[in-house]
Coordinates of C-alpha atoms in Angstrom, one line a residue:
X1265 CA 111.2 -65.5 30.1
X1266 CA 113.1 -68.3 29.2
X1267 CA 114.0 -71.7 30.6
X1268 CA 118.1 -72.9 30.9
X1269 CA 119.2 -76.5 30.6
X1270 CA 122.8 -77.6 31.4
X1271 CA 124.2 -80.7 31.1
X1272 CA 128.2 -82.3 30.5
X1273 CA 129.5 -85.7 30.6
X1274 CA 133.1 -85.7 32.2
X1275 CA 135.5 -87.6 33.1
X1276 CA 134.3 -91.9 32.3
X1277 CA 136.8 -93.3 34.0
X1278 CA 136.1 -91.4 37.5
X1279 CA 132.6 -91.6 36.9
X1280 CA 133.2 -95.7 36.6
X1281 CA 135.1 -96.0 39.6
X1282 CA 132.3 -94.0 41.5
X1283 CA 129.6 -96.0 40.3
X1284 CA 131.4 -99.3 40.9
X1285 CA 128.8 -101.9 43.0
X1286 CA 126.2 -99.6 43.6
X1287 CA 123.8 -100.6 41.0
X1288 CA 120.3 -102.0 42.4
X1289 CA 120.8 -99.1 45.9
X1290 CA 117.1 -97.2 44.0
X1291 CA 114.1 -99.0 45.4
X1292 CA 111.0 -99.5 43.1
X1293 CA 110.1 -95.3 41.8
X1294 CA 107.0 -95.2 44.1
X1295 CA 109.1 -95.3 46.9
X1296 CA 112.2 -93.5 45.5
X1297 CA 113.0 -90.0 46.3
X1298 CA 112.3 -88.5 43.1
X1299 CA 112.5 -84.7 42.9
X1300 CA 115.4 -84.8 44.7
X1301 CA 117.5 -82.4 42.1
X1302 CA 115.9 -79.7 43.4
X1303 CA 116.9 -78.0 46.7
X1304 CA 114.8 -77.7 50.0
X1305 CA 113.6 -74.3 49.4
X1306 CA 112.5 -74.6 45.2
X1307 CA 110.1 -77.8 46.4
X1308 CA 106.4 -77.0 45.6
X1309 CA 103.6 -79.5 46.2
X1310 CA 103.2 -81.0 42.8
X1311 CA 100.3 -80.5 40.7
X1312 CA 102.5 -81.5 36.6
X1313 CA 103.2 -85.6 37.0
X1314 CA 106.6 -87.1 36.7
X1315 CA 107.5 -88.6 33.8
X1316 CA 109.7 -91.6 34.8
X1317 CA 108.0 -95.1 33.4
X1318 CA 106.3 -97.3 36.5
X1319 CA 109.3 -99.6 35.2
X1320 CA 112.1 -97.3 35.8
X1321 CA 114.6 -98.7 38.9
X1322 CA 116.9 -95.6 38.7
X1323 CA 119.7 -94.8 36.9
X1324 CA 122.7 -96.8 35.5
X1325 CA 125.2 -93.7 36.1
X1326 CA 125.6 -90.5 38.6
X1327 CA 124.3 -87.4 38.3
X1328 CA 124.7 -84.1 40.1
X1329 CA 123.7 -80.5 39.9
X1330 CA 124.3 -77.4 40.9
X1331 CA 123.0 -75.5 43.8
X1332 CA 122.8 -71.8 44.4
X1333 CA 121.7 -69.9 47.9
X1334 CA 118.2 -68.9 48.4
X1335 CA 119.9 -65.2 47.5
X1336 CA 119.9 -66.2 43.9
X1337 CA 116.5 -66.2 41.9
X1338 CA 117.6 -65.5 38.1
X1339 CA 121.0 -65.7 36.0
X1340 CA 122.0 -63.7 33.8
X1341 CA 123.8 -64.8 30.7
X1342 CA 125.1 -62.8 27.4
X1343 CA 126.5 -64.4 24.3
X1344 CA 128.4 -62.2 22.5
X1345 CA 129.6 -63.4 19.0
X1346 CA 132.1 -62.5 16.8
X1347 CA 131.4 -63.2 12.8
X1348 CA 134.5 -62.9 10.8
X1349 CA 135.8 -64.9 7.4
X1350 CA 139.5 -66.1 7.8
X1351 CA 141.0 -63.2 5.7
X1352 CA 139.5 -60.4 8.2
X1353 CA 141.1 -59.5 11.6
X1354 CA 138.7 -59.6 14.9
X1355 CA 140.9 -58.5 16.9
X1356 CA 139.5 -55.2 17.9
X1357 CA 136.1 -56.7 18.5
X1358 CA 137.6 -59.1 20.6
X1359 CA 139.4 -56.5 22.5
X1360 CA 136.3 -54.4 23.2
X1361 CA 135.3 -57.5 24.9
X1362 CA 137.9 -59.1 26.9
X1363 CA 138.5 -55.2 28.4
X1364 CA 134.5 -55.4 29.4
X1365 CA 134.6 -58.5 30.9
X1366 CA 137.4 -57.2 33.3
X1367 CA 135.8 -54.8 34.7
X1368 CA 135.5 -54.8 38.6
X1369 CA 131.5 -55.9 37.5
X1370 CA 132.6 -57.6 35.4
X1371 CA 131.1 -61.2 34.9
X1372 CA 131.4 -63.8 37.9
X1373 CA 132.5 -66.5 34.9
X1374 CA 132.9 -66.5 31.4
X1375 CA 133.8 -68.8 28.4
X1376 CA 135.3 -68.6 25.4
X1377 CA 134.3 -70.9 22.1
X1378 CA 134.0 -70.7 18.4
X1379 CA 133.0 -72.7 15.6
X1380 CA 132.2 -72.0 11.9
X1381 CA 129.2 -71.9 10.9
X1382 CA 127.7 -73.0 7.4
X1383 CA 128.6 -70.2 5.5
X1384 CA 132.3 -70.4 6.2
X1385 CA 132.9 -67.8 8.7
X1386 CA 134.4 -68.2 12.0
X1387 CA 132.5 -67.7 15.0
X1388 CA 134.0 -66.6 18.6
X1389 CA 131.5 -67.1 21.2
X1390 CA 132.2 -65.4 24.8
X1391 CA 129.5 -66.1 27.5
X1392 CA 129.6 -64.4 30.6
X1393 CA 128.0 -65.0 33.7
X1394 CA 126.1 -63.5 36.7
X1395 CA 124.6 -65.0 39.7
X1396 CA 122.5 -62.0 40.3
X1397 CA 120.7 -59.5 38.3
X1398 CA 121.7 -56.4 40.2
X1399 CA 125.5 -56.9 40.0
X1400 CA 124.5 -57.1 36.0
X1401 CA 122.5 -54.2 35.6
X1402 CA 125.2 -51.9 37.4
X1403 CA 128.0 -53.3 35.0
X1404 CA 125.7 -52.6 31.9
X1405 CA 125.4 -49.1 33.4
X1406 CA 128.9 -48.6 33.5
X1407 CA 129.2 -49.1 29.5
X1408 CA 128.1 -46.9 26.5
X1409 CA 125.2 -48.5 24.9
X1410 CA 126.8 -49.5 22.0
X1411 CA 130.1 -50.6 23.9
X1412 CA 129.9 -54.0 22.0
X1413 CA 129.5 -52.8 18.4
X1414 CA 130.6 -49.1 18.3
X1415 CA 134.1 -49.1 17.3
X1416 CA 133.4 -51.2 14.0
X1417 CA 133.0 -49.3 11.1
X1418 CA 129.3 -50.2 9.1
X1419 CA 131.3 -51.1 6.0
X1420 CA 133.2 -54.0 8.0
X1421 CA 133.2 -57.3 7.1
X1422 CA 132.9 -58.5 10.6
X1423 CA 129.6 -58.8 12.1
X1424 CA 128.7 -58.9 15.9
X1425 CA 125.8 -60.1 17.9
X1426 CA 124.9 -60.0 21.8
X1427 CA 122.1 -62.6 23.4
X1428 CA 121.3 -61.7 26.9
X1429 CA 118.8 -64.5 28.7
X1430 CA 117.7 -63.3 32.7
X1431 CA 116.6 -66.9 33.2
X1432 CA 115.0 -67.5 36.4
X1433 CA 116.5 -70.0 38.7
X1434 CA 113.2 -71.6 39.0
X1435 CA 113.3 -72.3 34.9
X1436 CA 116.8 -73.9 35.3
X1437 CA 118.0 -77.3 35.7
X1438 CA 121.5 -78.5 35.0
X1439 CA 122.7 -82.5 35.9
X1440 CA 126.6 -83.4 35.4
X1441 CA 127.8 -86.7 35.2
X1442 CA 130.5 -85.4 38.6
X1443 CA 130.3 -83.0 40.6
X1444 CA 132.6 -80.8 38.4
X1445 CA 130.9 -77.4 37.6
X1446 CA 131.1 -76.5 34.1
X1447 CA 128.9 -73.4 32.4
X1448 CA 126.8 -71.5 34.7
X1449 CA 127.6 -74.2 37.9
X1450 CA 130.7 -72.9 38.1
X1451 CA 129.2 -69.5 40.2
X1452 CA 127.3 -71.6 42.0
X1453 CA 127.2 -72.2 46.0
X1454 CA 127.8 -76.2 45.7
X1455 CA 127.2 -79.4 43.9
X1456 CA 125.0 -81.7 45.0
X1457 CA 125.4 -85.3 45.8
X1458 CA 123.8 -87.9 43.5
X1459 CA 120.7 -87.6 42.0
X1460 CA 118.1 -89.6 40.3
X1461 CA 115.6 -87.6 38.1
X1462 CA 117.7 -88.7 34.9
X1463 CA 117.8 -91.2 32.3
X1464 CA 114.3 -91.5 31.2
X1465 CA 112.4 -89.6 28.7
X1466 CA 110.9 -86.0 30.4
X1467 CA 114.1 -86.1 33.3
X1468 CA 114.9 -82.4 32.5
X1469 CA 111.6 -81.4 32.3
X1470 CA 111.1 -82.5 36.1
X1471 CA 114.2 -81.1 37.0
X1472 CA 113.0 -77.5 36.7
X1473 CA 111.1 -76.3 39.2
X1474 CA 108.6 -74.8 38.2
X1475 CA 107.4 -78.0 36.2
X1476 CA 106.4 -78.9 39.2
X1477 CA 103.2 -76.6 38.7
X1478 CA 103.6 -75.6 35.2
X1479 CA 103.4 -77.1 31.7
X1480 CA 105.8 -74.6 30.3
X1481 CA 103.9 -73.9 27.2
X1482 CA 105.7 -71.2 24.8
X1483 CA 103.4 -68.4 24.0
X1484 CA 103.8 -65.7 21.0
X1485 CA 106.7 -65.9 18.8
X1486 CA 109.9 -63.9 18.3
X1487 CA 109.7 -60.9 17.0
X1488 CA 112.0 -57.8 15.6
X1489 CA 112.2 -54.8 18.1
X1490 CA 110.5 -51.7 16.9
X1491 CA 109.3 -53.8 13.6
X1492 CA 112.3 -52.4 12.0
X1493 CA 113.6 -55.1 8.8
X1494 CA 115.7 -54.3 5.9
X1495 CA 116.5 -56.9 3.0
X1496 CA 120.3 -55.7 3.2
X1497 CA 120.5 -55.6 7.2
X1498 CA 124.8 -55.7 6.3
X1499 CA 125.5 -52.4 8.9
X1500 CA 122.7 -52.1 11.1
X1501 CA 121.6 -52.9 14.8
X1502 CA 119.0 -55.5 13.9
X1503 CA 116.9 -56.7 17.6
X1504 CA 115.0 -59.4 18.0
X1505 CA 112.4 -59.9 21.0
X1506 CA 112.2 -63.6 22.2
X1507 CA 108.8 -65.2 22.7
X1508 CA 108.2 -66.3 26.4
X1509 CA 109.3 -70.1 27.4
X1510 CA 112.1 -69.9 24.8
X1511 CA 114.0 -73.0 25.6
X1512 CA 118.1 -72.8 25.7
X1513 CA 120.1 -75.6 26.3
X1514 CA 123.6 -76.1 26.6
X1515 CA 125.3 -79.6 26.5
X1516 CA 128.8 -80.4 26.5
X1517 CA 131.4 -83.1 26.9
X1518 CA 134.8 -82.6 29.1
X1519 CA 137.6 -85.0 27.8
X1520 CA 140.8 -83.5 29.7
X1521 CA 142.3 -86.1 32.1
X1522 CA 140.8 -89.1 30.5
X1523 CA 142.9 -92.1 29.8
X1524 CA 144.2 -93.0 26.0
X1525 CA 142.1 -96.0 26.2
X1526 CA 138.7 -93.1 27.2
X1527 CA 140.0 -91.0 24.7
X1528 CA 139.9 -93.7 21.7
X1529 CA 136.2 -94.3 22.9
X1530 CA 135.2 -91.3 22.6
X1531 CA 136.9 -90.3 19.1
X1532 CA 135.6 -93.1 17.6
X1533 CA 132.2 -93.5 18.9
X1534 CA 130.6 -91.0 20.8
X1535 CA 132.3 -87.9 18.9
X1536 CA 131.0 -89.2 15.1
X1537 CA 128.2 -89.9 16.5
X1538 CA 127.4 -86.7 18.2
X1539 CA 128.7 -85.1 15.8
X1540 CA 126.1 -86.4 12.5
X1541 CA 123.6 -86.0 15.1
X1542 CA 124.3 -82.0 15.0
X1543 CA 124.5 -81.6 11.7
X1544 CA 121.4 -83.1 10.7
X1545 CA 119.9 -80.9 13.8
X1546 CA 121.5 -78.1 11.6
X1547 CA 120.1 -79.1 8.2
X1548 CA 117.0 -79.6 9.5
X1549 CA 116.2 -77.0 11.9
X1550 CA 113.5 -75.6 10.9
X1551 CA 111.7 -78.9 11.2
X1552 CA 112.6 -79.2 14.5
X1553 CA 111.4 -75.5 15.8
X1554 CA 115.4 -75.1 16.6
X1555 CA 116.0 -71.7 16.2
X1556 CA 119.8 -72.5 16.7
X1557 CA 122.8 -74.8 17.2
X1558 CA 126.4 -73.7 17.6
X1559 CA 128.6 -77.1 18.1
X1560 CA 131.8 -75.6 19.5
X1561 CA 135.0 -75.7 21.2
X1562 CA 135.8 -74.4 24.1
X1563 CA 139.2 -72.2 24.5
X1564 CA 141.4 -70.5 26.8
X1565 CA 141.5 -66.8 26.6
X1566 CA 143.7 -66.7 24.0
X1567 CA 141.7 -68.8 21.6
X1568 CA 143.7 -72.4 22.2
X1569 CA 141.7 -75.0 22.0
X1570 CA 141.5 -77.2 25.1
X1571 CA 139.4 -80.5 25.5
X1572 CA 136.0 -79.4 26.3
X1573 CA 133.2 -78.8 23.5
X1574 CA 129.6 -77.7 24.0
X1575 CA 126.6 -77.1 22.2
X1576 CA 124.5 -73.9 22.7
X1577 CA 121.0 -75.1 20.9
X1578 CA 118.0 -72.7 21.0
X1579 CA 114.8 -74.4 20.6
X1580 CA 110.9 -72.7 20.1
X1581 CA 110.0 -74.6 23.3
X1582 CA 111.3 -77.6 26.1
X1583 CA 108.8 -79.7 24.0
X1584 CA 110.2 -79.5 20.7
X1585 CA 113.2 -80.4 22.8
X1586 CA 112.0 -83.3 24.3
X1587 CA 110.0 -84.4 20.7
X1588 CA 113.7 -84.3 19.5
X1589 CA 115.0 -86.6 21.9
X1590 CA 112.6 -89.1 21.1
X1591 CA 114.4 -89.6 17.2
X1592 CA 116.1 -92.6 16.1
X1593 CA 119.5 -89.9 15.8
X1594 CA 119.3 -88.5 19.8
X1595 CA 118.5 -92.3 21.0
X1596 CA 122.0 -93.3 18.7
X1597 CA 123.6 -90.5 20.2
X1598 CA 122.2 -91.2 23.9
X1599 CA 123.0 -95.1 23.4
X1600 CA 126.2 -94.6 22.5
X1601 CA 127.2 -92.2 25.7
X1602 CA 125.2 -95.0 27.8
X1603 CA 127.3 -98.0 26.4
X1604 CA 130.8 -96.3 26.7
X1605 CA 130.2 -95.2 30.3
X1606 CA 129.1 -99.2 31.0
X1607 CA 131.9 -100.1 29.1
X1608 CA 134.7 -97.8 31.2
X1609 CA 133.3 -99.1 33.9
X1610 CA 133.6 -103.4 33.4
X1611 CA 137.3 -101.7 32.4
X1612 CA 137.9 -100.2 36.4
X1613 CA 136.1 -103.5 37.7
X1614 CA 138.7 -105.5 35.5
X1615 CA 141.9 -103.7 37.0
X1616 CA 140.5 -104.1 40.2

């Protein structure tokens, strides 16, 4: 088992014009509707406390989330990845995938991204999508086993690697900064309106539902499948077993549409900053009990780079997460997202 987190910030200068005049409508937090990221039918009576400070008036900008039927209890989510240095050819892995992904079960959505990764070679990251498990399952069926790795030859250079998470809905939560689905949102039913369980330290913890009655403590440890290990694994199917309460978050930004003026902002402020922020996450992962961080761009099909990056960030547990958030480098990084929305915002008032 595993828990999701989703988050994007989109579009300042619609988010500013949204939020214009509306600051002080969230009464005092004992009589504010917190909780209120999670539908009708995931509400529990709540035994886990909230973590927003007696202090806390609401937040200073929007949030929304996604919202799937009563239908949908889990999603299903690969990563496959393509490892290949510059001088090597992926295409026939890349093939093998885009022909499985349109399949008539094909995933419901999918993403393409890439990075390179710190010993030079270039990563292509596709993530597909399910909104239910069964619809999964028969697609798998439909494939040879080794569909994804079977027509490379052991001596290749190019290496290959699949993550599937079956993520419960009630270990999810996801908040945008607009209602515009990005990730796993996109197969959902709607988006809500906005929320307020955000902008204080422990938000995404209470906006999955089962925190609501569960600590979410990780228990055992990853582990290889079969305890098969080789010192020279160059060739071989290597599996890994994840430990239960695995935390996986992705977080991204969405720049497309923005004006010059948003654009500057963010290449000068929030993108350096983000981006030291990830590297020393990188350097120092093992510190942190992350497992994982791929910093990418996202693509179109055919591997052109549009204006959306995420981060997909795998993390021993949601509290190594949240112990994260609490360094001097994720409070830069958050400050710095905080005081360019405020600032886009005095910009809209301005032209108004």
């Amino acid at each position: 088992m595993s828990i999701s987190c989703e988050s994007e910030i989109q579009s300042p200068r619609v988010l500013a014009q949204s939020q214009q005049l509306k600051h002080g409508r969230f009464k005092h937090p004992e009589a504010a509707l917190f909780g209120a990221c999670h539908p009708n039918h995931l509400k529990v009576d709540r035994t886990q406390p909230l973590h927003h400070p007696r202090c806390f008036r609401g937040p200073q900008q929007a949030s929304h989330s996604a919202r799937f039927p009563k239908e949908t209890t889990a999603i299903v989510t690969i990563d496959l990845g393509i490892q290949h240095l510059p001088s090597t050819d992926p295409t026939v892995a890349i093939d093998l995938i885009r022909q499985a992904i349109r399949t008539k079960l094909g995933p419901h959505h999918h993403v393409r991204s890439s990075f390179i990764d710190s010993s030079g070679y270039r990563n292509i990251i596709f993530t597909l999508y399910w909104k239910d498990v069964s619809t999964y399952r028969e697609w798998e069926a439909t494939l040879p086993a080794d569909w994804w790795y079977g027509g490379l030859s052991p001596a290749s250079d190019i290496g290959i690697f699949k993550e599937l998470y079956t993520v419960p809905i009630t270990d999810t939560e996801i908040t945008f900064a607009l209602p515009n689905p990005e990730g796993y949102s996109v197969i959902a039913e709607s988006m809500s309106g906005e929320t307020d369980t955000h902008e204080y330290w422990g938000s995404a913890r209470d906006r999955i539902p089962r925190s609501q009655t569960d600590n979410i403590e990780p228990d055992g440890w990853p582990s290889l499948k079969d305890d098969v290990f080789s010192s020279d694994p160059h060739g071989k199917l290597v599996s890994v077993e994840p430990h239960k309460n695995l935390c996986l978050v992705r977080s991204g930004q969405v720049w497309e549409n923005s004006t010059p003026a948003e654009i500057k902002s963010y290449s000068t402020e929030i993108k350096p900053t983000l981006d030291s922020g990830m590297e020393e996450l990188i350097k120092n992962s093992r510190h942190f009990s992350c497992f994982s961080n791929r910093y990418m761009r996202i693509e179109d099909d055919d591997g052109n780079p549009i204006g959306k990056k995420w981060s997909i960030i795998m993390w021993e547990s949601l509290e190594r997460l949240e112990k994260w958030s609490l360094t001097p480098k994720h409070k830069e990084i958050f400050g710095t997202q905080i005081n360019h929305f405020n600032r886009m915002e005095r910009e809209v008032r301005r032209l108004i």
